[in-house]
C-alpha cells in the first residue's frame, strides 16, 4: 500500500520523538560522562553535548570501584545460570513433550501456575533455605533458585512437541536409548528454541539485581548490577560525572549483547514475563 | 513408544532434577509463606512460635502496609497507559519503512537494560535540577524553581515510579502487539480501503477487533507486572515518601525489620490477591488463554 509523503514524514517524526524519550537518559549520561569538565551537568539542553570530550571519568571508574571484578562475577553467574537452566529444562521439557508418565499433567500445571505468580514473594523463604544450606554470600546460592525456570520448561515443551514423531520413533527403532534420542536427535533439531532460551536466560541472569543483592554481602563477589548500584548510590557517589561514566560502562555490555541477538527479542515465538 | 516400564523410569530421570529444584525454590516458598504467616519468627533467634492471627492483625493496623497495598493497586493505572503506548508504537513501526527495525530495537532497549543501572540514571532525571523539571519549565507548565522534589515528596514519588515503569516496559508490549498485528490479514485492510474507509475507520473496525486476543493477554501480563512493582521502587526511591509497594513492604519487614512472620503474612495475602486477579482474567481470556494450548 503506497503512502503519501506527509504520512511518511509524520510517522518518522513520531518514531524519532519516542526514540528520544527512550534514549535521553542514556544520551545525557553519555554526554556527562564524556565531559571532562563537570560544571555543565545541570544546564539544559547544553548538557546533552559533551564539553571537552575525553575519557577521564571513564578511567576514574576503574580507580573508584572494582569494575572488572564486577564484570567477571556477572560473567560467571550468567554462565553458571545458562548452563544449569539448559541442563535442567531441556530433558524436562523433552520428557513432558515426548514421553508419557504419571504425574506429567500435574507437574506441567504447577509450573504454568507459578508463571502467573510474582516470583518475588519467594525471596524470604528462599533466603531461609539458602542460609540453612550454608550458601549465603556464595555464587551457588545466587544461581540455585534460578535454575528451574518455569518459562524454560514451557518453551522447551512447546518446541519439542513440534518435532516430527517419525524422526524420534525412527531413532528409537534403531535401538537408541532416550538419552541418545534426546542428545543426538531431538536436541540438535530443537537448537533454535534452545538458543532462544539460552539468550533470554543470559540477559535475565546478567540483569538480575534483587536476589544477588539479598544473598551476597562481600563486595568483591557482587555482580555488576548490584556492585555498581551500591557504589553509585552510597558514599562513593561523590561525583555525578563519575556516576554517569560508570552507568554508561555498565550498560554497554547489555547493549552489545542485545544488538547481536535482537532478532530473538523482536520476533518472538514465546516471550518470557516482563521484568 | 518404548517399553512402558522402562520409559517411565527414564522419564522420571529426565524430569526429576528440574522438578526437585522447582519444588524446593518455587513450590516450597509458597507453602513456607503460608506457615510463616502464622508464626512469631525472628531470624536472629531462629525460633518460631504459633501466634494465631497476630501478624494479620499487625498488618491490618499498620499504616505503612495500607499505603503499600494502596500503591500496588494504584500502579494498575499504568496498565491502560502501557497498553495504549505499546499498541501505538506497534502501529507506528509495524509497516515496512526504511529504518523501522532500528526504531523497534531502540524501543525495546529499556526492557533489557539492568533495572538498577536504569534506576540510577532516572534518579538524575527526577532530580530537582534534572531534565524533567527543566522540560516542564521550558514547556511553560510551571515557573522556574517551582518543580517538585519528585523522588522525596509524598504524592509525587509514586508518579515517578509509574513513569519509570512505563519507560522500562512499554517496548515489551510493543513487541507483543507487533506479533498480533502480523496476524492481521492484509486483504482485510485492503478491502476496507477499497470500501473507502479512512485510517481511523480501518483501525476501529478491522485492526482493533483482530487485536483483541493480544490486548487481553497484554492486559493480564501488565496487571501482574504492575501489582508486583517492587524493584522499580527499590532502585528509584528506596521506598521513601510513601512510594512503597506491597512487595517492598515484604522485603523490608524481612530484611530490615527482621520479622519474617509479618513478611510471610503480607506475602501470603499478596499471593492470594495475584492469584485471584489472574484467575478472573484467565476466565475472561477464555479461548485466548495463552497457556491453554500450544502456540
XYZ file of C-alpha atoms in Angstrom:
570
model
C 0.000 0.000 0.000
C 1.578 3.279 -1.114
C 1.675 6.042 1.415
C 1.689 9.738 0.683
C 4.789 11.580 1.818
C 3.136 13.679 4.571
C 2.045 10.418 6.224
C 5.559 9.021 5.946
C 7.023 12.206 7.417
C 4.554 12.154 10.296
C 5.474 8.568 11.058
C 9.189 9.327 11.070
C 8.547 12.311 13.327
C 6.570 10.133 15.726
C 9.197 7.418 15.733
C 12.025 9.880 16.312
C 10.151 11.618 19.119
C 9.570 8.390 21.006
C 13.138 7.256 20.365
C 14.267 10.466 22.091
C 12.099 9.598 25.093
C 13.605 6.115 25.236
C 17.193 7.202 24.814
C 17.546 10.597 26.505
C 18.533 9.334 29.970
C 21.466 7.456 28.493
C 22.396 10.153 25.999
C 22.577 12.532 28.933
C 24.658 10.050 30.909
C 26.990 9.558 27.955
C 27.402 13.293 27.450
C 28.097 13.979 31.129
C 30.487 11.040 31.353
C 32.410 12.252 28.329
C 32.654 15.851 29.576
C 35.968 16.284 31.317
C 34.643 19.494 32.861
C 31.666 18.530 35.047
C 30.247 22.049 35.568
C 27.597 21.920 32.828
C 25.746 18.829 34.054
C 22.585 20.624 35.103
C 22.467 23.128 32.230
C 19.969 22.076 29.590
C 19.904 21.479 26.710
C 23.684 22.089 26.706
C 24.232 19.079 28.984
C 23.319 16.787 26.092
C 26.508 17.811 24.280
C 29.856 16.862 25.851
C 32.201 19.692 26.836
C 35.914 18.995 26.154
C 35.190 15.311 25.445
C 37.629 12.870 26.998
C 37.844 9.516 28.706
C 38.914 10.977 32.059
C 35.838 9.910 34.046
C 35.723 6.508 32.395
C 39.282 5.814 33.554
C 38.399 7.040 37.038
C 35.708 4.325 37.286
C 38.424 1.653 37.390
C 40.139 3.504 40.232
C 36.968 4.099 42.256
C 35.383 0.646 42.085
C 36.409 -2.954 41.280
C 34.625 -2.662 37.950
C 36.369 -5.541 36.160
C 35.786 -7.736 39.172
C 32.047 -6.996 38.956
C 32.080 -7.832 35.237
C 33.879 -11.114 35.940
C 31.336 -12.021 38.634
C 28.450 -11.228 36.285
C 30.011 -13.394 33.586
C 30.486 -16.285 35.996
C 26.953 -16.065 37.418
C 25.395 -15.786 33.951
C 27.406 -18.710 32.553
C 26.511 -20.927 35.514
C 22.830 -19.998 35.240
C 22.633 -20.634 31.481
C 24.422 -23.991 31.791
C 22.236 -25.029 34.709
C 18.951 -23.935 33.158
C 19.698 -25.793 29.925
C 20.842 -28.917 31.772
C 17.620 -28.982 33.795
C 14.930 -27.706 31.444
C 15.927 -29.403 28.181
C 15.452 -33.003 29.476
C 12.403 -31.922 31.479
C 10.720 -30.231 28.519
C 11.590 -33.163 26.281
C 10.071 -35.670 28.706
C 6.900 -33.583 29.084
C 6.533 -33.349 25.322
C 7.569 -36.793 24.103
C 7.236 -39.251 26.989
C 4.127 -40.454 28.785
C 4.394 -40.881 32.531
C 2.079 -40.486 35.541
C 2.199 -37.002 37.019
C 3.199 -35.079 33.926
C -0.001 -33.048 33.811
C 0.293 -32.107 37.482
C 3.933 -31.109 37.067
C 3.296 -29.009 33.993
C 0.186 -27.444 35.530
C 2.081 -26.455 38.679
C 4.801 -24.833 36.591
C 2.286 -22.894 34.497
C 0.504 -21.704 37.605
C 3.686 -20.180 39.009
C 4.164 -18.250 35.768
C 1.260 -16.046 36.833
C 2.652 -15.506 40.331
C 5.282 -12.936 41.189
C 8.468 -14.838 41.956
C 9.468 -12.044 44.340
C 7.224 -13.467 47.076
C 9.699 -16.344 47.263
C 12.697 -14.267 48.332
C 12.124 -14.554 52.084
C 11.585 -18.360 52.174
C 14.399 -18.870 49.670
C 16.721 -16.804 51.798
C 15.909 -19.081 54.734
C 16.591 -22.161 52.583
C 19.839 -20.769 51.215
C 21.059 -19.843 54.677
C 20.163 -23.319 56.030
C 22.228 -24.772 53.172
C 25.107 -22.516 54.239
C 25.130 -20.809 50.845
C 24.701 -17.180 51.910
C 27.320 -14.974 50.260
C 28.155 -17.661 47.696
C 27.646 -17.632 43.947
C 25.998 -21.041 44.133
C 23.364 -19.535 46.422
C 22.622 -16.890 43.788
C 22.349 -19.357 40.927
C 20.491 -22.278 42.517
C 16.925 -20.858 42.849
C 17.006 -19.566 39.254
C 17.724 -22.937 37.656
C 14.243 -24.452 37.460
C 12.794 -21.881 35.097
C 9.073 -22.431 34.519
C 9.299 -20.353 31.378
C 12.182 -22.523 30.165
C 10.228 -25.736 30.716
C 7.210 -24.197 28.949
C 9.308 -23.136 25.952
C 11.123 -26.488 25.750
C 7.892 -28.498 25.974
C 6.225 -26.425 23.249
C 9.205 -26.684 20.906
C 9.886 -30.389 21.442
C 6.227 -31.053 20.640
C 6.757 -29.552 17.188
C 9.328 -32.188 16.250
C 8.010 -34.838 13.816
C 7.216 -38.010 15.729
C 8.605 -40.170 12.901
C 12.129 -38.877 13.439
C 12.091 -39.717 17.113
C 10.409 -43.083 16.593
C 12.945 -43.938 13.883
C 15.791 -43.295 16.316
C 14.088 -45.494 18.907
C 13.601 -48.276 16.383
C 17.306 -48.070 15.607
C 17.874 -49.001 19.227
C 18.779 -45.616 20.693
C 18.012 -45.103 24.394
C 16.051 -41.997 25.397
C 19.239 -40.141 26.369
C 20.684 -40.819 22.934
C 17.438 -39.804 21.262
C 17.489 -36.530 23.203
C 21.174 -35.705 22.785
C 21.744 -36.955 19.227
C 18.378 -36.338 17.554
C 15.839 -34.209 19.412
C 18.074 -31.506 20.945
C 20.029 -30.843 17.725
C 16.730 -30.445 15.853
C 15.483 -28.094 18.565
C 18.542 -25.825 18.601
C 16.666 -22.613 17.653
C 14.425 -22.839 20.716
C 17.336 -23.876 22.942
C 19.295 -20.889 21.647
C 16.376 -18.577 22.385
C 16.162 -19.907 25.928
C 19.935 -19.549 26.393
C 19.885 -15.914 25.286
C 16.854 -14.950 27.376
C 18.391 -16.680 30.390
C 21.719 -14.970 29.798
C 20.176 -11.495 29.688
C 17.934 -12.182 32.694
C 20.826 -13.554 34.746
C 23.121 -10.682 33.798
C 20.443 -8.166 34.820
C 19.307 -9.926 37.989
C 19.538 -7.396 40.776
C 17.360 -8.212 43.756
C 18.293 -11.801 44.568
C 22.091 -11.334 44.293
C 21.697 -8.218 46.431
C 19.958 -10.301 49.095
C 22.337 -13.282 49.012
C 25.735 -11.653 48.551
C 27.458 -9.493 51.137
C 31.129 -9.460 50.162
C 31.812 -6.562 47.821
C 34.247 -8.471 45.627
C 31.660 -11.165 44.920
C 28.980 -8.805 43.622
C 27.813 -8.818 40.012
C 27.783 -5.565 38.099
C 24.053 -4.958 38.658
C 24.499 -4.856 42.435
C 28.075 -3.619 42.776
C 27.705 -0.600 40.530
C 24.359 0.312 42.093
C 25.696 0.068 45.651
C 28.800 2.052 44.845
C 26.959 4.766 42.969
C 24.162 5.295 45.444
C 26.350 5.001 48.532
C 29.218 7.085 49.851
C 31.215 6.664 46.632
C 28.762 8.737 44.658
C 30.870 11.845 45.104
C 30.848 12.964 41.514
C 27.915 12.939 39.132
C 30.340 12.674 36.211
C 31.779 9.505 37.692
C 28.290 8.086 38.221
C 27.308 8.757 34.625
C 30.542 7.303 33.234
C 30.086 4.151 35.317
C 26.456 3.859 34.230
C 27.449 4.047 30.570
C 30.152 1.420 31.097
C 27.675 -0.859 32.845
C 25.127 -0.530 30.065
C 27.489 -1.148 27.140
C 27.761 -4.952 27.556
C 23.969 -5.250 27.617
C 23.567 -3.092 24.512
C 26.216 -5.074 22.626
C 24.606 -8.381 23.579
C 21.175 -7.057 22.633
C 22.411 -5.703 19.303
C 23.832 -9.118 18.432
C 20.738 -11.065 19.437
C 17.844 -8.641 18.923
C 16.102 -10.878 16.411
C 15.328 -13.281 19.264
C 13.686 -10.491 21.229
C 11.871 -8.678 18.439
C 10.422 -11.668 16.581
C 9.380 -13.808 19.487
C 7.538 -17.087 19.318
C 7.303 -17.000 23.061
C 8.295 -14.076 25.233
C 9.054 -14.594 28.889
C 7.304 -12.498 31.510
C 8.377 -8.899 31.685
C 10.973 -7.710 34.151
C 6.708 -45.821 22.163
C 9.318 -47.897 24.028
C 8.505 -50.427 26.757
C 6.193 -48.640 29.194
C 8.032 -49.500 32.435
C 11.460 -48.548 31.183
C 10.156 -45.405 29.521
C 8.506 -44.249 32.738
C 11.737 -44.652 34.672
C 13.687 -42.698 32.081
C 11.029 -40.011 32.034
C 11.322 -39.547 35.781
C 15.106 -39.348 35.460
C 14.672 -36.574 32.886
C 12.180 -34.665 34.960
C 13.497 -35.234 38.482
C 16.347 -32.683 38.713
C 14.206 -29.886 37.346
C 11.201 -30.862 39.436
C 13.347 -31.052 42.570
C 14.785 -27.546 42.173
C 11.330 -26.291 41.237
C 9.799 -27.879 44.320
C 12.443 -26.514 46.689
C 12.688 -22.957 45.344
C 9.228 -22.276 43.897
C 6.600 -24.516 45.470
C 8.096 -24.773 48.932
C 8.336 -20.956 49.326
C 4.581 -20.663 48.740
C 3.876 -23.215 51.480
C 6.544 -21.720 53.727
C 4.958 -18.263 53.417
C 1.690 -19.817 54.484
C 3.398 -21.261 57.561
C 5.409 -18.127 58.356
C 2.242 -16.059 58.253
C 1.066 -17.649 61.490
C 4.392 -17.591 63.320
C 6.317 -15.299 65.556
C 9.562 -15.787 63.720
C 12.659 -13.741 64.271
C 15.693 -14.797 62.271
C 18.285 -13.950 64.868
C 16.829 -16.426 67.369
C 15.695 -18.878 64.673
C 12.787 -19.580 66.951
C 9.207 -19.832 65.831
C 6.019 -19.872 67.835
C 2.445 -20.141 66.589
C 0.764 -16.791 67.101
C -2.663 -17.281 65.504
C -3.605 -14.209 63.523
C -1.322 -11.722 65.288
C 0.640 -10.998 62.096
C -2.541 -10.246 60.187
C -3.813 -8.007 62.990
C -0.497 -6.201 62.815
C -0.895 -5.743 59.079
C -4.460 -4.531 59.470
C -3.264 -1.903 61.909
C -0.122 -0.890 60.048
C -0.471 2.391 58.145
C 2.666 1.529 56.162
C 1.069 -1.670 54.939
C -2.103 0.186 53.952
C -0.092 2.665 51.917
C 1.897 -0.165 50.342
C -1.229 -2.067 49.346
C -2.856 1.107 48.011
C 0.273 1.868 45.973
C 0.332 -1.645 44.500
C -3.261 -1.095 43.346
C -2.540 2.465 42.140
C 0.205 1.036 39.954
C -2.619 -0.553 37.949
C -3.123 2.927 36.469
C -0.052 2.202 34.342
C -1.851 -0.731 32.662
C -4.027 1.311 30.255
C -1.153 3.726 29.606
C 1.209 0.882 28.731
C -1.450 -0.776 26.524
C -2.078 2.423 24.603
C 1.652 3.103 24.350
C 2.523 -0.426 23.275
C -0.233 -0.582 20.694
C 0.545 2.909 19.397
C 4.227 2.073 18.991
C 3.392 -1.204 17.270
C 1.116 0.574 14.790
C 3.881 3.112 14.227
C 6.586 0.575 13.366
C 4.814 -2.499 12.005
C 4.774 -1.485 8.333
C 7.951 -1.718 6.283
C 9.658 1.653 6.169
C 13.383 2.279 5.957
C 14.874 2.055 9.432
C 11.848 0.764 11.348
C 13.778 -2.222 12.689
C 16.266 0.156 14.295
C 13.427 2.032 15.980
C 11.916 -1.232 17.191
C 15.268 -2.159 18.746
C 15.542 1.265 20.397
C 12.060 1.000 21.938
C 12.841 -2.467 23.284
C 16.209 -1.456 24.728
C 14.934 -0.356 28.180
C 13.424 -3.831 28.681
C 16.871 -5.441 28.538
C 18.775 -2.772 30.450
C 19.620 -3.669 34.045
C 16.964 -2.169 36.295
C 19.400 -0.934 38.928
C 21.518 0.861 36.334
C 18.461 2.402 34.663
C 17.223 3.436 38.101
C 20.413 5.373 38.797
C 20.033 7.459 35.634
C 16.355 8.100 36.308
C 17.213 9.342 39.782
C 19.057 12.119 37.980
C 16.178 12.678 35.565
C 13.871 13.230 38.559
C 16.471 15.331 40.394
C 15.300 18.799 41.465
C 17.635 20.318 38.855
C 17.104 17.407 36.470
C 15.765 17.022 32.953
C 12.130 16.628 33.933
C 11.849 19.897 35.836
C 13.806 21.680 33.110
C 11.438 20.319 30.450
C 8.362 21.353 32.441
C 9.723 24.889 32.861
C 10.688 25.097 29.184
C 7.265 23.910 28.080
C 5.719 26.606 30.288
C 3.947 24.107 32.544
C 5.388 25.726 35.657
C 7.624 28.655 36.576
C 11.353 28.314 37.262
C 12.118 26.796 40.653
C 8.581 25.530 41.250
C 9.370 21.923 40.392
C 8.645 19.255 42.962
C 11.241 17.018 44.538
C 9.902 14.113 42.538
C 11.505 11.299 44.493
C 11.234 12.600 48.023
C 7.922 14.452 48.006
C 4.869 12.447 49.071
C 2.332 12.201 46.263
C 4.935 12.526 43.534
C 7.287 9.636 44.274
C 4.769 7.016 43.141
C 4.215 9.002 39.964
C 7.951 8.808 39.332
C 7.794 5.034 39.749
C 4.900 4.887 37.269
C 6.739 6.976 34.684
C 9.822 4.805 35.104
C 7.746 1.624 34.697
C 6.168 2.978 31.515
C 9.597 3.793 30.087
C 11.020 0.422 31.095
C 8.260 -1.877 29.834
C 6.327 -0.218 27.016
C 8.670 -1.747 24.423
C 7.855 -5.225 25.681
C 4.162 -4.718 24.946
C 5.024 -3.162 21.602
C 6.595 -6.475 20.598
C 3.551 -8.462 21.724
C 1.281 -6.142 19.699
C 3.621 -6.489 16.719
C 3.103 -10.242 16.875
C -0.653 -9.592 16.921
C -0.502 -7.147 14.030
C 1.466 -9.623 11.945
C -1.563 -11.908 12.155
C -3.968 -9.276 10.754
C -4.617 -10.367 7.151
C -3.576 -7.746 4.639
C -6.574 -8.419 2.406
C -8.915 -7.228 5.138
C -7.275 -3.813 5.451
C -7.003 -3.503 1.697
C -10.658 -4.400 1.259
C -11.542 -1.732 3.812
C -9.506 0.813 1.839
C -11.408 -0.102 -1.318
C -14.636 0.397 0.603
C -13.434 3.921 1.294
C -12.586 3.509 4.970
C -10.243 6.129 6.401
C -7.355 5.248 8.707
C -9.479 5.630 11.845
C -12.329 3.522 10.487
C -9.850 0.856 9.405
C -8.315 0.775 12.880
C -11.678 0.831 14.660
C -13.414 -1.829 12.575
C -10.611 -4.072 11.287
C -7.387 -3.861 13.264
C -8.755 -3.288 16.761
C -11.160 -6.278 16.818
C -8.457 -8.554 15.427
C -6.035 -7.380 18.121
C -8.472 -8.309 20.894
C -6.743 -11.589 21.895
C -3.355 -9.872 22.160
C -4.908 -6.992 24.079
C -6.383 -9.355 26.647
C -3.090 -11.207 27.034
C -1.161 -7.934 27.365
C -3.616 -6.653 29.953
C -3.121 -9.802 32.022
C 0.669 -9.560 31.864
C 0.679 -5.825 32.568
C -1.671 -6.255 35.517
C 0.587 -8.824 37.170
C 3.588 -6.675 36.274
C 2.027 -3.590 37.850
C 0.935 -5.388 41.014
C 4.392 -6.813 41.622
C 6.135 -3.434 41.206
C 8.949 -3.554 43.694
C 12.463 -3.353 42.290
C 11.398 -0.208 40.430
C 10.663 1.390 43.805
C 13.795 -0.023 45.380
C 16.134 1.441 42.771
C 14.351 4.794 42.374
C 13.199 5.971 45.797
C 14.152 3.163 48.167
C 10.507 3.251 49.272
C 10.729 6.641 50.933
C 7.994 9.251 50.869
C 5.027 6.922 50.619
C 6.148 5.178 47.437
C 6.487 1.705 48.964
C 4.531 -1.184 47.450
C 3.383 -4.457 48.985
C 6.410 -6.465 47.906
C 8.712 -3.730 49.168
C 6.896 -3.993 52.495
C 7.544 -7.760 52.500
C 11.209 -7.219 51.718
C 11.711 -4.514 54.319
C 9.817 -6.379 57.038
C 12.053 -9.399 56.497
C 15.485 -7.951 55.837
C 15.322 -4.714 57.798
C 12.614 -5.397 60.373
C 13.831 -8.995 60.764
C 10.221 -10.032 61.285
C 9.779 -12.953 58.914
C 6.311 -13.720 60.269
C 4.853 -10.389 59.211
C 6.688 -10.636 55.882
C 5.180 -14.093 55.341
C 1.687 -12.862 56.166
C 1.976 -9.958 53.728
C 3.426 -12.259 51.051
C 0.577 -14.725 51.564
C -2.092 -12.015 51.225
C -0.358 -10.672 48.146
C -0.081 -14.125 46.537
C -3.805 -14.672 47.070
C -4.562 -11.242 45.591
C -2.490 -12.004 42.477
C -3.990 -15.476 42.135
C -7.491 -14.048 42.390
C -6.899 -11.371 39.789
C -5.136 -13.815 37.447
C -7.984 -16.336 37.828
C -10.585 -13.716 36.933
C -8.575 -12.550 33.953
C -7.807 -16.066 32.707
C -11.524 -16.762 32.838
C -12.209 -13.625 30.825
C -9.491 -14.702 28.393
C -11.406 -17.882 27.636
C -10.202 -19.281 24.352
C -7.494 -16.622 24.117
C -5.783 -18.134 27.139
C -2.155 -18.476 26.004
C -1.478 -21.271 28.473
C -4.400 -23.453 27.417
C -2.987 -24.539 24.091
C 0.305 -24.919 22.273
C 1.030 -21.985 20.013
